PDB file of C-alpha atoms in Angstrom:
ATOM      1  CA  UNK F   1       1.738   4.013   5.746  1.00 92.00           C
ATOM      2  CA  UNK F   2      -1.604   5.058   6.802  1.00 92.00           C
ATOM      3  CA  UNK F   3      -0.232   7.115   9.855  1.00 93.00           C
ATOM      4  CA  UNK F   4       2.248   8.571   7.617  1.00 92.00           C
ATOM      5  CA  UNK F   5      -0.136  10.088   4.698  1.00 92.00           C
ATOM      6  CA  UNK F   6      -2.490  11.316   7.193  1.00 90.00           C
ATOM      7  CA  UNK F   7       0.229  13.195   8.600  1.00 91.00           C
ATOM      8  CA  UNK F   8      -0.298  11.496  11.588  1.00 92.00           C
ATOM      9  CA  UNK F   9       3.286  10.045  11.917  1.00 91.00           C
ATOM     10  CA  UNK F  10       6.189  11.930  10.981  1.00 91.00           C
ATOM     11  CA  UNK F  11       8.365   9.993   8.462  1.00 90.00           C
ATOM     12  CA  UNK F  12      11.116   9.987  10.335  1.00 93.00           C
ATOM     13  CA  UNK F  13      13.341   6.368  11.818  1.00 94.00           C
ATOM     14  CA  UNK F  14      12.719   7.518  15.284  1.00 94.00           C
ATOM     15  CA  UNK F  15       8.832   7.794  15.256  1.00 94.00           C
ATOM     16  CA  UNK F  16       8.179   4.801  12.755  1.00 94.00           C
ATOM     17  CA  UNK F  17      10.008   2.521  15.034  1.00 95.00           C
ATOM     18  CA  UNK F  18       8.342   3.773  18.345  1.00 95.00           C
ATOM     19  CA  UNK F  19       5.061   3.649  16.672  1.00 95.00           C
ATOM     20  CA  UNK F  20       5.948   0.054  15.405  1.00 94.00           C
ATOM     21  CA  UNK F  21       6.690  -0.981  18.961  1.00 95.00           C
ATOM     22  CA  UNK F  22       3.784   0.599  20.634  1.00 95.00           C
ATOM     23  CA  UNK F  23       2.035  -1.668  17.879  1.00 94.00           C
ATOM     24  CA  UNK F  24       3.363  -4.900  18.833  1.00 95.00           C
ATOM     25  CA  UNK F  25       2.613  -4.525  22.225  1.00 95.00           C
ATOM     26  CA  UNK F  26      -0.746  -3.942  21.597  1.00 95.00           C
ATOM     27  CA  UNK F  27      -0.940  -7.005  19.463  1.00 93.00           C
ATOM     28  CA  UNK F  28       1.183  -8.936  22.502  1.00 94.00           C
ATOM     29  CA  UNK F  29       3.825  -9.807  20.252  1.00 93.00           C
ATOM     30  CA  UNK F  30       7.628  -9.771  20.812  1.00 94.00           C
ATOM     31  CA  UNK F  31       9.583  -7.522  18.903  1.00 93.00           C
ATOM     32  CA  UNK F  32      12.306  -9.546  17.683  1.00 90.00           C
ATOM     33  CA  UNK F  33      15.873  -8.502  16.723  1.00 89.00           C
ATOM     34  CA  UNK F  34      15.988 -10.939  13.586  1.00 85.00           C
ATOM     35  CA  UNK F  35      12.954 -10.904  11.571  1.00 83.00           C
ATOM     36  CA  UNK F  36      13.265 -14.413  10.339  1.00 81.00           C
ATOM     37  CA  UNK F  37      12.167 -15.047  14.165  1.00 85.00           C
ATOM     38  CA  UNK F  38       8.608 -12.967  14.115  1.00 85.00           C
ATOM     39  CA  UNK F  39       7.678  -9.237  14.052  1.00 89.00           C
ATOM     40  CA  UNK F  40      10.458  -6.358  14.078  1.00 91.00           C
ATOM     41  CA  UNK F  41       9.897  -2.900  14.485  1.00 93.00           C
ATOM     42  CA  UNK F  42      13.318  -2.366  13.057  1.00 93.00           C
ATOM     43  CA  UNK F  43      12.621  -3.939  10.063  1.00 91.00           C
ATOM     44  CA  UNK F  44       9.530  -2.284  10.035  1.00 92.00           C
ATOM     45  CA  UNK F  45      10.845   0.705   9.774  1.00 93.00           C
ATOM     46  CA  UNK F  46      13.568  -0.177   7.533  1.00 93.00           C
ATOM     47  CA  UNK F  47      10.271  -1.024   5.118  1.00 92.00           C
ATOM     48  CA  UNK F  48       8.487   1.597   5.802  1.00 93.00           C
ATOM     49  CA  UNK F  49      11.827   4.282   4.652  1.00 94.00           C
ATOM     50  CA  UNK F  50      12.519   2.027   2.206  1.00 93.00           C
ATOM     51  CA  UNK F  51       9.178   2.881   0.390  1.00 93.00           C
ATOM     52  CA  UNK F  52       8.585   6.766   1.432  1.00 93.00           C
ATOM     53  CA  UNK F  53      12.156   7.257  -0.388  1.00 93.00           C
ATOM     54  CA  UNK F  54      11.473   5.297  -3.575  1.00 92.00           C
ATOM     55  CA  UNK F  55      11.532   7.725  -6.351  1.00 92.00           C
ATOM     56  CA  UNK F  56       8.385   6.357  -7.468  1.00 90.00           C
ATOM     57  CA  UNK F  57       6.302   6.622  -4.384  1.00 91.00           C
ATOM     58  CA  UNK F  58       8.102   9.741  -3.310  1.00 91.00           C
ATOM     59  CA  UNK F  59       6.779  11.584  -6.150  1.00 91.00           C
ATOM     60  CA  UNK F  60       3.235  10.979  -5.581  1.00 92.00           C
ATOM     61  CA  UNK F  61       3.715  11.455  -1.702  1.00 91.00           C
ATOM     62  CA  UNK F  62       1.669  14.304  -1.245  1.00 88.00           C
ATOM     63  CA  UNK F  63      -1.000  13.709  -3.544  1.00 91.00           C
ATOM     64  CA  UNK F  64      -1.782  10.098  -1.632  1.00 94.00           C
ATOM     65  CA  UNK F  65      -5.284   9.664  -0.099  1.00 95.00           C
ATOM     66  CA  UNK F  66      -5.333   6.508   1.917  1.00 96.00           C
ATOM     67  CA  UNK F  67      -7.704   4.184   2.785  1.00 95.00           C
ATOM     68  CA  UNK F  68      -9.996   5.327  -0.374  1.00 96.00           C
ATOM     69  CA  UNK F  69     -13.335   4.081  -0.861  1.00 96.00           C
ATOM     70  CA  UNK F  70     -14.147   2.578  -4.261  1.00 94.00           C
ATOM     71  CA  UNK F  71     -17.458   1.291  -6.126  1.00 92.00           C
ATOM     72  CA  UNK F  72     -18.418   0.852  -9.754  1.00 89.00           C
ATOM     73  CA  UNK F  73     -20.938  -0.784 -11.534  1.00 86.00           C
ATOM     74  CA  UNK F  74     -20.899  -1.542 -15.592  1.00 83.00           C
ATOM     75  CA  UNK F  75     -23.131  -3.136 -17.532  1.00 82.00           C
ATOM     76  CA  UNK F  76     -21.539  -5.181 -20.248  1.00 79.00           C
ATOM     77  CA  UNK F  77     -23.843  -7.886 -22.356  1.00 81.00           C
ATOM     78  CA  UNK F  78     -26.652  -7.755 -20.502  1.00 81.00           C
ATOM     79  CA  UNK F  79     -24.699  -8.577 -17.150  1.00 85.00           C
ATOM     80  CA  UNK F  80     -23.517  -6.035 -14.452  1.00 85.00           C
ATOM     81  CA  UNK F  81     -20.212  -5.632 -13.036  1.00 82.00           C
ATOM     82  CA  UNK F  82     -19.690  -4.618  -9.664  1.00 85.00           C
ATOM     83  CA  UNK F  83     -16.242  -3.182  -7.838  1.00 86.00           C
ATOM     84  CA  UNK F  84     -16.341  -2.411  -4.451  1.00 90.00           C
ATOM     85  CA  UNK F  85     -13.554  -2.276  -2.167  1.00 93.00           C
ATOM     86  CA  UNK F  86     -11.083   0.211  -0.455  1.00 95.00           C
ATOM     87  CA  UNK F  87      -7.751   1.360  -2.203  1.00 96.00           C
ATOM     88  CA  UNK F  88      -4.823   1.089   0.219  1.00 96.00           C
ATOM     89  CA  UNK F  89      -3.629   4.499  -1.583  1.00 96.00           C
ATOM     90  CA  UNK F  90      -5.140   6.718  -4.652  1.00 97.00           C
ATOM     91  CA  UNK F  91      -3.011   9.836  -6.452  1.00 95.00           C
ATOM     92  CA  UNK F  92      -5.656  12.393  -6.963  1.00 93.00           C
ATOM     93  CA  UNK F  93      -5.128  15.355  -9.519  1.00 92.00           C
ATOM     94  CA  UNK F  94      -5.369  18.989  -9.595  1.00 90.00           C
ATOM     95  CA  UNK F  95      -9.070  18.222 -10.402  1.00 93.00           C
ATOM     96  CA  UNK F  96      -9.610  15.313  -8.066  1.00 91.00           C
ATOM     97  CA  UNK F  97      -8.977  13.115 -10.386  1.00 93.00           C
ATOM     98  CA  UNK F  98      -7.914   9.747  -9.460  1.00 95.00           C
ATOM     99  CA  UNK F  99      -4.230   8.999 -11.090  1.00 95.00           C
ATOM    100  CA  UNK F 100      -3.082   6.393  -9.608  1.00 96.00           C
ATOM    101  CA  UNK F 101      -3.979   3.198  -7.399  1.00 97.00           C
ATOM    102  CA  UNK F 102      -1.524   2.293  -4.509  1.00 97.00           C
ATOM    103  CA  UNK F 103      -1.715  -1.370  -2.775  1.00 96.00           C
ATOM    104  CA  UNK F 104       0.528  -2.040  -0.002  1.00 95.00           C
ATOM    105  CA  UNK F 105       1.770  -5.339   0.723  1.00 93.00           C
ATOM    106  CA  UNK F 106       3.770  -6.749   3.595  1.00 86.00           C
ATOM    107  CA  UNK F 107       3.960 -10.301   2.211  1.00 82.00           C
ATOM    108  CA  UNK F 108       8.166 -11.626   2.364  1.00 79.00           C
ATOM    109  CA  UNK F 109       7.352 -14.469  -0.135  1.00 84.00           C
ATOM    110  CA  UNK F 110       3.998 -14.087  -2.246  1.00 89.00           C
ATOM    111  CA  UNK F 111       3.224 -17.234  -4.344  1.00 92.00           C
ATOM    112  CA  UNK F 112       2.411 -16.651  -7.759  1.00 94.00           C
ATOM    113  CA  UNK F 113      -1.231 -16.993  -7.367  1.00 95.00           C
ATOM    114  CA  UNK F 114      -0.944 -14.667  -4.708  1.00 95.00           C
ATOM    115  CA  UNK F 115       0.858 -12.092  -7.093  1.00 95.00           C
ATOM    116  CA  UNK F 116      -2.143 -12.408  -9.625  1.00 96.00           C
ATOM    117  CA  UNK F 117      -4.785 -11.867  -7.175  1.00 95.00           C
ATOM    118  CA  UNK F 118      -2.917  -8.539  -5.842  1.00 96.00           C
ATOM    119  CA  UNK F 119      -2.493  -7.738  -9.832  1.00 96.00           C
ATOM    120  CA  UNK F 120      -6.055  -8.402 -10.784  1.00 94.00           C
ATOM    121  CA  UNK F 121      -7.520  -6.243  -7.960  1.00 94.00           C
ATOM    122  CA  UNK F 122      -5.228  -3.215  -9.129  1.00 96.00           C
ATOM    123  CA  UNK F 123      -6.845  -3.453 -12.226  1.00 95.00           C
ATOM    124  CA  UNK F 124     -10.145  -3.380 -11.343  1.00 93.00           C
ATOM    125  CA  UNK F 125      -9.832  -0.726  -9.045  1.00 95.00           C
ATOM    126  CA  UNK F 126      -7.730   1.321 -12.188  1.00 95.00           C
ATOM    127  CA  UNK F 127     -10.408   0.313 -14.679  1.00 92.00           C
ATOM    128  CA  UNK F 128     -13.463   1.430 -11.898  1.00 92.00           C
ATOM    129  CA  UNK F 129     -11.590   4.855 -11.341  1.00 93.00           C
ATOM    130  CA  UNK F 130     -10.337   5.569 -14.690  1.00 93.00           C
ATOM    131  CA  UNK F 131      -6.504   5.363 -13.265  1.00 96.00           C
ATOM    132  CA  UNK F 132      -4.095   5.109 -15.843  1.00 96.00           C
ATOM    133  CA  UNK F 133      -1.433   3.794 -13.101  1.00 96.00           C
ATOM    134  CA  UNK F 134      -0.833   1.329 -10.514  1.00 97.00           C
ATOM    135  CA  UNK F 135       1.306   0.123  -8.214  1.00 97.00           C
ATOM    136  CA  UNK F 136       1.534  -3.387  -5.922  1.00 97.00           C
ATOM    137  CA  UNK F 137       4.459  -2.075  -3.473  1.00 95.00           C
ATOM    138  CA  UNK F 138       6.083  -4.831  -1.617  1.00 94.00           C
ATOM    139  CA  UNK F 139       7.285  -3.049   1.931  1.00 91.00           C
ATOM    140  CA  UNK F 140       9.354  -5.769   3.158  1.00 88.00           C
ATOM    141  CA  UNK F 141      11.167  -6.355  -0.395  1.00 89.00           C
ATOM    142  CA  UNK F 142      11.147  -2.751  -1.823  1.00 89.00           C
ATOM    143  CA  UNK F 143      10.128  -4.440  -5.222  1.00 92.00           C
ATOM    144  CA  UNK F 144       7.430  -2.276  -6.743  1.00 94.00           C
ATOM    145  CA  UNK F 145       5.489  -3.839  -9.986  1.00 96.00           C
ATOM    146  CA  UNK F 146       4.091  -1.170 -12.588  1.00 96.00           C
ATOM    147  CA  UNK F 147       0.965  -1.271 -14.020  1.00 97.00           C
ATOM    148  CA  UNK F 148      -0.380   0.455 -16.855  1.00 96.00           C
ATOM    149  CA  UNK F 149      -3.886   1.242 -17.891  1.00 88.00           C
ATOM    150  CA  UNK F 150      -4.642  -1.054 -21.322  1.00 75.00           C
TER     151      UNK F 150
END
């Protein structure tokens, strides 16, 4: 996803699964037919398509920085709060604004703790930015949970 929003990688089935292949090899894995059996660069791409055409991440397409450094501090009752971390994705506006907060995920089956980890991190990366959006995007399922600023 990286690749692709730094125009690096053009979003096309041919070049996703050639750079998903070059990829494995570099890791020294096999790149397996069936993805139950380990890493495939078809279903790589599949996942990678999959999300570049959702309506939802389509839209903000060309308004994605990736990779997006963030820090905060607050001080609430006498105690500071730090956020530090990198955003996988952020929407910026017209302004520069940040909009929106993207993490990608590759996980098949997340367990529900993992879920409210991934949740909880999107929040504090909204609240530290001032984002009124997120979104947790699951490549490999396409599901892609919604969150709103409180």
């Amino acid at each position: 996803m990286e690749e692709i929003l730094n125009s690096e990688l053009i979003p096309e089935e041919f070049s996703i699964q050639e750079r998903a292949r070059t990829l494995l090899v570099q890791l020294e894995q096999k790149d397996q037919k069936d993805p139950a059996r380990g890493f495939s660069s078809q279903e790589m791409t599949q996942a990678i398509l999959r999300t570049i055409q959702n309506p939802e991440v389509s839209f903000l397409l060309d308004t994605l920085i990736p990779e997006y450094p963030i820090y905060a501090g607050e001080c609430e009752d006498q105690s500071i709060q730090l956020t530090s971390g990198i955003a996988d994705a952020v929407a910026l506006d017209a302004s520069r604004n940040i909009t929106t907060i993207i993490d990608w995920k590759s996980d098949v089956s997340p367990s529900p703790q993992q879920r409210e980890n991934y949740l909880s991190q999107v929040k504090d990366y909204m609240k530290a930015t001032c984002a009124k959006k997120g979104y947790i995007v699951y490549l490999t399922t396409g599901e892609i949970v919604t969150i709103l600023s409180e």
